[in-house]
Coordinates of C-alpha atoms in Angstrom, one line a residue:
M20 CA -17.9 17.9 -7.0
F21 CA -16.2 20.4 -9.7
F22 CA -17.3 20.3 -13.1
Y23 CA -14.6 22.0 -15.2
R24 CA -16.0 23.2 -18.9
K25 CA -13.4 24.0 -21.5
P26 CA -13.7 27.8 -22.7
K27 CA -15.0 28.5 -26.5
P28 CA -12.0 30.8 -28.4
W29 CA -14.5 33.9 -27.9
Q30 CA -14.2 33.1 -23.5
G31 CA -11.3 34.5 -23.8
R32 CA -9.0 35.7 -20.6
E33 CA -9.1 39.5 -20.0
A34 CA -5.1 39.3 -20.8
D35 CA -6.1 37.9 -24.4
V36 CA -7.8 41.1 -24.9
T37 CA -5.6 42.9 -27.4
P38 CA -5.4 46.6 -26.0
R39 CA -6.0 49.9 -28.4
A40 CA -2.5 51.2 -28.2
L41 CA -0.6 47.7 -28.7
Y42 CA -2.9 47.4 -31.9
I43 CA -2.0 51.2 -33.0
N44 CA 1.4 50.0 -32.5
R45 CA 1.3 46.6 -34.2
R46 CA 0.3 48.8 -37.7
Q47 CA 3.1 51.5 -36.9
I48 CA 5.6 48.5 -36.8
M49 CA 4.0 46.8 -39.6
A50 CA 4.1 49.9 -41.8
A51 CA 7.8 49.8 -40.7
G52 CA 8.5 46.6 -42.1
G53 CA 8.6 44.9 -39.0
A54 CA 5.2 42.6 -39.1
A55 CA 7.5 39.4 -38.1
A56 CA 7.7 40.8 -34.6
V57 CA 4.2 40.9 -34.3
T58 CA 2.9 37.6 -36.0
G59 CA 1.0 36.7 -33.1
L60 CA -1.4 39.4 -33.4
V61 CA -2.0 39.1 -37.5
G62 CA -5.8 38.6 -37.6
C63 CA -9.0 40.3 -39.7
G64 CA -11.3 40.8 -36.7
G65 CA -11.8 42.5 -33.6
A66 CA -14.8 42.7 -30.7
E67 CA -16.1 44.5 -28.3
T68 CA -15.6 43.5 -24.4
E69 CA -15.6 45.2 -21.2
A70 CA -17.0 48.7 -21.1
S71 CA -17.9 51.4 -18.3
T72 CA -18.5 53.9 -21.0
S73 CA -20.3 57.2 -21.0
A74 CA -21.6 59.7 -23.8
A75 CA -18.7 62.0 -23.4
T76 CA -16.4 58.9 -24.6
T77 CA -18.3 58.0 -27.6
A78 CA -17.3 59.2 -31.5
S79 CA -16.0 62.5 -32.4
S80 CA -16.5 63.6 -35.9
T81 CA -14.2 66.6 -35.1
A82 CA -10.9 64.7 -34.5
A83 CA -8.5 65.3 -37.4
A84 CA -7.3 62.1 -39.5
R85 CA -3.8 61.1 -39.6
Q86 CA -2.2 59.9 -42.8
P87 CA -3.3 56.6 -44.3
A88 CA -1.5 53.8 -43.0
P89 CA -0.7 50.7 -44.9
V90 CA -1.8 47.5 -43.0
S91 CA -1.9 43.8 -43.5
G92 CA -4.8 42.8 -46.0
G93 CA -3.8 45.5 -48.7
L94 CA -6.1 48.3 -47.4
Q95 CA -4.9 51.5 -46.6
Y96 CA -7.0 54.1 -43.9
A97 CA -6.8 57.1 -42.0
E98 CA -7.2 57.2 -37.9
T99 CA -9.5 59.4 -36.7
G100 CA -11.3 60.2 -33.8
Y101 CA -14.2 57.8 -33.7
S102 CA -13.4 55.3 -30.7
V103 CA -14.5 54.1 -27.6
P104 CA -12.0 53.7 -24.2
D105 CA -13.1 49.8 -24.2
P106 CA -10.8 47.3 -24.9
L107 CA -11.1 45.8 -28.2
T108 CA -12.8 42.5 -28.8
P109 CA -10.3 39.4 -29.4
V110 CA -10.1 38.8 -33.2
D111 CA -11.0 35.0 -32.9
A112 CA -14.3 36.1 -31.2
V113 CA -15.2 38.5 -34.0
T114 CA -14.4 36.1 -36.8
G115 CA -15.7 33.4 -35.3
Y116 CA -19.1 34.2 -33.1
N117 CA -21.4 35.5 -35.6
N118 CA -24.9 35.9 -36.5
F119 CA -25.4 35.2 -40.2
Y120 CA -28.5 32.8 -41.0
E121 CA -27.6 32.6 -44.5
F122 CA -24.9 30.2 -43.4
G123 CA -26.7 28.5 -40.2
V124 CA -28.4 29.5 -37.3
D125 CA -25.4 28.3 -34.8
K126 CA -22.8 31.0 -34.0
S127 CA -20.2 29.0 -35.3
D128 CA -22.1 28.2 -38.7
P129 CA -20.8 31.0 -40.7
A130 CA -17.0 30.5 -39.9
R131 CA -17.4 27.0 -40.8
H132 CA -19.6 27.9 -44.2
A133 CA -19.4 31.5 -45.4
H134 CA -15.9 30.5 -47.8
E135 CA -18.4 29.1 -50.2
M136 CA -19.9 32.6 -50.7
S137 CA -18.5 34.2 -53.7
V138 CA -17.1 37.8 -53.2
D139 CA -15.1 39.1 -56.3
P140 CA -16.4 40.5 -58.3
W141 CA -19.2 42.4 -56.4
S142 CA -21.6 44.9 -57.9
I143 CA -24.5 46.8 -55.9
E144 CA -28.0 47.4 -57.5
V145 CA -29.0 51.1 -56.8
D146 CA -32.8 51.8 -57.7
G147 CA -35.7 54.0 -56.4
H148 CA -35.7 57.9 -56.0
A149 CA -32.6 59.2 -57.2
G150 CA -31.0 60.8 -60.0
R151 CA -28.1 57.9 -60.4
T152 CA -29.5 54.6 -60.6
G153 CA -28.1 51.2 -62.0
R154 CA -25.8 48.6 -61.3
F155 CA -22.0 49.7 -59.9
A156 CA -19.0 48.1 -59.4
L157 CA -18.0 47.6 -55.6
E158 CA -15.2 50.1 -56.4
D159 CA -17.5 52.7 -58.1
V160 CA -19.8 52.9 -54.9
V161 CA -17.0 53.0 -52.1
D162 CA -14.0 55.0 -52.5
F163 CA -11.2 52.8 -51.4
G164 CA -8.7 55.8 -51.5
A165 CA -10.8 57.3 -48.9
L166 CA -11.0 54.9 -46.2
E167 CA -11.1 55.1 -42.3
E168 CA -10.9 53.4 -39.3
R169 CA -13.7 53.6 -36.8
I170 CA -13.9 52.2 -33.5
Y171 CA -17.5 51.4 -32.4
R172 CA -19.4 49.1 -30.0
L173 CA -21.5 46.9 -31.3
R174 CA -24.8 45.6 -29.1
C175 CA -26.4 42.2 -30.2
V176 CA -30.3 42.2 -29.5
E177 CA -29.6 38.9 -27.9
A178 CA -27.9 41.0 -24.9
W179 CA -24.0 40.6 -25.8
S180 CA -21.7 43.0 -27.0
M181 CA -18.3 43.7 -28.9
V182 CA -15.9 46.6 -29.6
I183 CA -14.7 46.2 -33.3
P184 CA -12.3 48.7 -35.2
W185 CA -13.9 49.0 -38.7
I186 CA -12.3 50.4 -42.0
G187 CA -14.5 52.0 -44.5
V188 CA -16.6 55.0 -45.5
P189 CA -19.2 57.3 -44.2
L190 CA -22.4 55.9 -45.6
A191 CA -23.5 59.3 -46.3
S192 CA -21.2 59.9 -48.7
V193 CA -21.6 56.8 -50.5
L194 CA -25.5 57.4 -50.5
Q195 CA -25.2 61.4 -51.8
Q196 CA -23.4 60.3 -55.0
F197 CA -26.6 58.8 -56.2
E198 CA -28.5 62.0 -55.6
P199 CA -31.7 60.8 -53.8
T200 CA -34.5 62.8 -54.4
A201 CA -37.2 64.5 -51.7
D202 CA -39.3 61.4 -52.2
A203 CA -36.3 59.2 -50.8
R204 CA -37.5 59.2 -47.2
Y205 CA -35.8 56.0 -46.5
V206 CA -33.1 53.9 -47.8
A207 CA -33.3 49.9 -47.9
F208 CA -30.6 47.4 -48.2
E209 CA -30.5 44.1 -49.3
T210 CA -28.4 40.9 -48.8
Y211 CA -26.5 38.7 -51.6
L212 CA -28.6 35.6 -52.1
D213 CA -27.6 32.4 -53.6
R214 CA -29.1 29.4 -51.9
R215 CA -25.9 27.2 -53.9
E216 CA -23.7 29.0 -51.9
M217 CA -25.7 29.8 -49.0
R218 CA -27.0 26.8 -47.3
G219 CA -28.9 28.4 -44.5
T220 CA -31.2 30.0 -47.2
R221 CA -32.6 26.7 -48.3
F222 CA -34.5 26.7 -44.9
P223 CA -37.1 29.6 -44.0
V224 CA -35.7 30.9 -41.1
L225 CA -36.4 34.1 -42.6
D226 CA -37.9 35.7 -45.5
W227 CA -35.1 35.6 -47.8
P228 CA -33.3 37.9 -49.2
Y229 CA -32.6 39.8 -45.8
V230 CA -33.7 43.3 -45.9
E231 CA -32.9 46.1 -43.5
G232 CA -33.4 49.6 -43.8
L233 CA -33.0 53.1 -42.0
R234 CA -35.0 56.9 -42.3
M235 CA -33.1 58.8 -44.7
D236 CA -32.0 61.3 -41.4
E237 CA -30.6 58.0 -40.3
A238 CA -28.5 57.1 -42.8
M239 CA -27.1 60.8 -43.3
N240 CA -26.1 60.9 -39.6
E241 CA -22.4 60.8 -39.0
L242 CA -22.3 57.6 -37.4
A243 CA -23.5 55.5 -40.0
F244 CA -20.4 53.3 -41.9
L245 CA -20.1 51.1 -44.5
A246 CA -17.4 48.6 -43.7
V247 CA -15.4 46.9 -46.2
G248 CA -12.5 45.8 -43.6
L249 CA -11.9 45.3 -39.6
Y250 CA -8.8 45.2 -37.8
G251 CA -7.0 46.5 -41.0
D252 CA -7.9 43.5 -43.0
V253 CA -10.6 43.1 -45.6
L254 CA -14.0 41.8 -44.0
P255 CA -14.0 38.0 -43.7
N256 CA -17.0 36.7 -45.5
Q257 CA -18.7 35.6 -42.2
N258 CA -18.2 39.3 -41.3
G259 CA -20.3 40.3 -44.0
A260 CA -17.8 40.7 -47.2
P261 CA -17.5 42.9 -49.1
V262 CA -19.4 45.6 -47.8
R263 CA -21.9 45.7 -44.7
L264 CA -23.7 48.4 -43.0
V265 CA -22.5 49.2 -39.2
V266 CA -25.0 51.4 -37.3
P267 CA -23.6 51.8 -33.9
W268 CA -26.3 52.8 -32.0
K269 CA -29.1 50.1 -32.9
Y270 CA -29.0 46.6 -32.4
G271 CA -26.5 44.5 -34.8
Y272 CA -29.2 43.1 -36.9
K273 CA -29.8 46.2 -38.3
S274 CA -26.0 46.1 -39.8
I275 CA -26.9 44.4 -42.7
K276 CA -24.3 42.2 -44.3
S277 CA -23.1 41.5 -47.8
I278 CA -24.9 44.2 -49.3
T279 CA -25.8 43.8 -53.0
R280 CA -29.1 46.4 -53.3
I281 CA -29.5 50.1 -52.1
S282 CA -33.0 51.5 -52.5
F283 CA -34.3 54.7 -52.4
V284 CA -37.9 54.3 -51.1
S285 CA -40.8 56.8 -50.3
Q286 CA -42.4 54.0 -47.8
Q287 CA -40.6 52.6 -44.7
P288 CA -39.2 49.0 -45.8
E289 CA -40.5 45.5 -44.7
T290 CA -37.4 44.1 -42.8
A291 CA -36.7 40.9 -42.3
W292 CA -36.6 40.3 -38.8
N293 CA -39.4 43.2 -38.3
K294 CA -41.4 41.1 -40.7
A295 CA -40.9 37.6 -38.7
A296 CA -41.6 39.1 -35.3
P297 CA -42.6 42.6 -35.2
N298 CA -43.3 42.3 -31.2
E299 CA -39.6 41.1 -30.9
Y300 CA -37.7 43.2 -33.6
G301 CA -39.1 46.6 -34.4
F302 CA -38.3 48.7 -37.5
Y303 CA -36.1 51.3 -35.5
S304 CA -34.0 48.6 -33.1
N305 CA -32.4 51.4 -31.3
V306 CA -30.7 50.2 -28.1
N307 CA -32.6 50.7 -25.2
P308 CA -32.0 49.2 -22.0
N309 CA -35.6 50.5 -20.9
R310 CA -37.5 48.3 -23.5
A311 CA -37.1 44.7 -22.4
H312 CA -37.1 41.9 -25.2
P313 CA -40.3 39.8 -24.7
R314 CA -37.9 37.2 -23.5
W315 CA -35.0 38.8 -21.7
S316 CA -33.9 42.0 -20.4
Q317 CA -32.2 44.5 -22.3
Q318 CA -30.6 46.3 -19.1
T319 CA -27.6 44.3 -19.2
E320 CA -25.0 42.7 -21.7
R321 CA -22.4 39.9 -22.0
V322 CA -19.2 41.1 -23.1
I323 CA -17.8 38.9 -25.5
G324 CA -13.8 38.2 -25.0
G325 CA -14.6 38.1 -21.1
N326 CA -15.3 35.3 -18.8
L327 CA -19.1 33.9 -18.9
F328 CA -19.7 36.4 -15.9
N329 CA -18.4 39.5 -17.4
R330 CA -21.1 41.8 -17.7
R331 CA -21.8 45.7 -18.3
E332 CA -25.0 47.7 -18.0
T333 CA -26.2 48.5 -21.4
E334 CA -26.5 52.5 -22.3
M335 CA -29.4 54.2 -24.2
F336 CA -28.4 54.3 -28.0
N337 CA -25.3 51.7 -27.3
G338 CA -23.7 55.3 -25.7
Y339 CA -24.2 57.1 -28.9
S340 CA -26.8 59.6 -27.2
E341 CA -24.9 62.8 -28.2
Q342 CA -24.8 61.9 -31.9
V343 CA -28.4 60.5 -32.1
A344 CA -30.7 61.3 -29.8
H345 CA -32.3 64.1 -31.8
L346 CA -33.3 62.1 -34.4
Y347 CA -36.0 60.8 -31.9
A348 CA -37.1 63.6 -30.1
G349 CA -40.8 63.6 -29.2
M350 CA -41.0 59.6 -30.3
D351 CA -42.1 57.1 -27.6
L352 CA -39.1 54.6 -27.9
I353 CA -41.1 51.9 -26.2
E354 CA -43.6 51.9 -28.9
N355 CA -41.3 52.7 -31.8
H356 CA -38.9 50.1 -30.9

């Protein structure tokens, strides 16, 4: 007896995954005014799928950026050498399969409800141990004239993964403009909070507002990124509009969405998931296949965009060991999870 289960949008066939070469070609066509020829690819999200990669294929900071290319959504960005060989995750998966508990705990809740959040105008409060503090408009925090594309893997602590082409700027360049002092050993980030617009915050799922943090040397690492777009378009609300953190060597919950505060602090900040369940969600949250979650293994991950059985082996630091392993030299990465 057979049971047929209709696949979800993010359970697409491998043939539905947009190859990177085709995505690049799409941008070139659109830049030439031929967008009508590729209307089937128009979207605002990409995700990670099947991957058989190694550190040798991870991001490279030495590749020269190409000239900025106009794309749908009004963003202009430079192509860089930050990439992976894995297929990009389908747009529908990136924008329709999300964890953003401020809008609900189901994966489809953010796509259904995040439109209720106001993102324009947007400002960010900067405080703590820094020479420049105060409230700044988003345009004064992120240089929209210096956007670049970085294709990163995203590994969720729930043992699923995506590959997403983000548009944004290096986090280090943003933090440096606020002149952090020697007392700034950590940087904390806070998510926007409005219980009228964010229905999930009406329930004590977490201690709102959502807070995340990094050591300063982590924040200044070349891979740390502030994203304002994906797949060439501006960020959809459910993906953390208008600005979010992307830390590809850490589990996805570290990449905080809809940032409204940046604080330079001397002590390790208390972060949302670490406060909620410290045995399950450590402060460092580095992708580590050798450190099992108390309720499941982290040895493998389900690749979103393929079939239900499409899995890959999880790599240490999500495949970015070459760029970040030195940050944790001598540390017990089981205890300091």
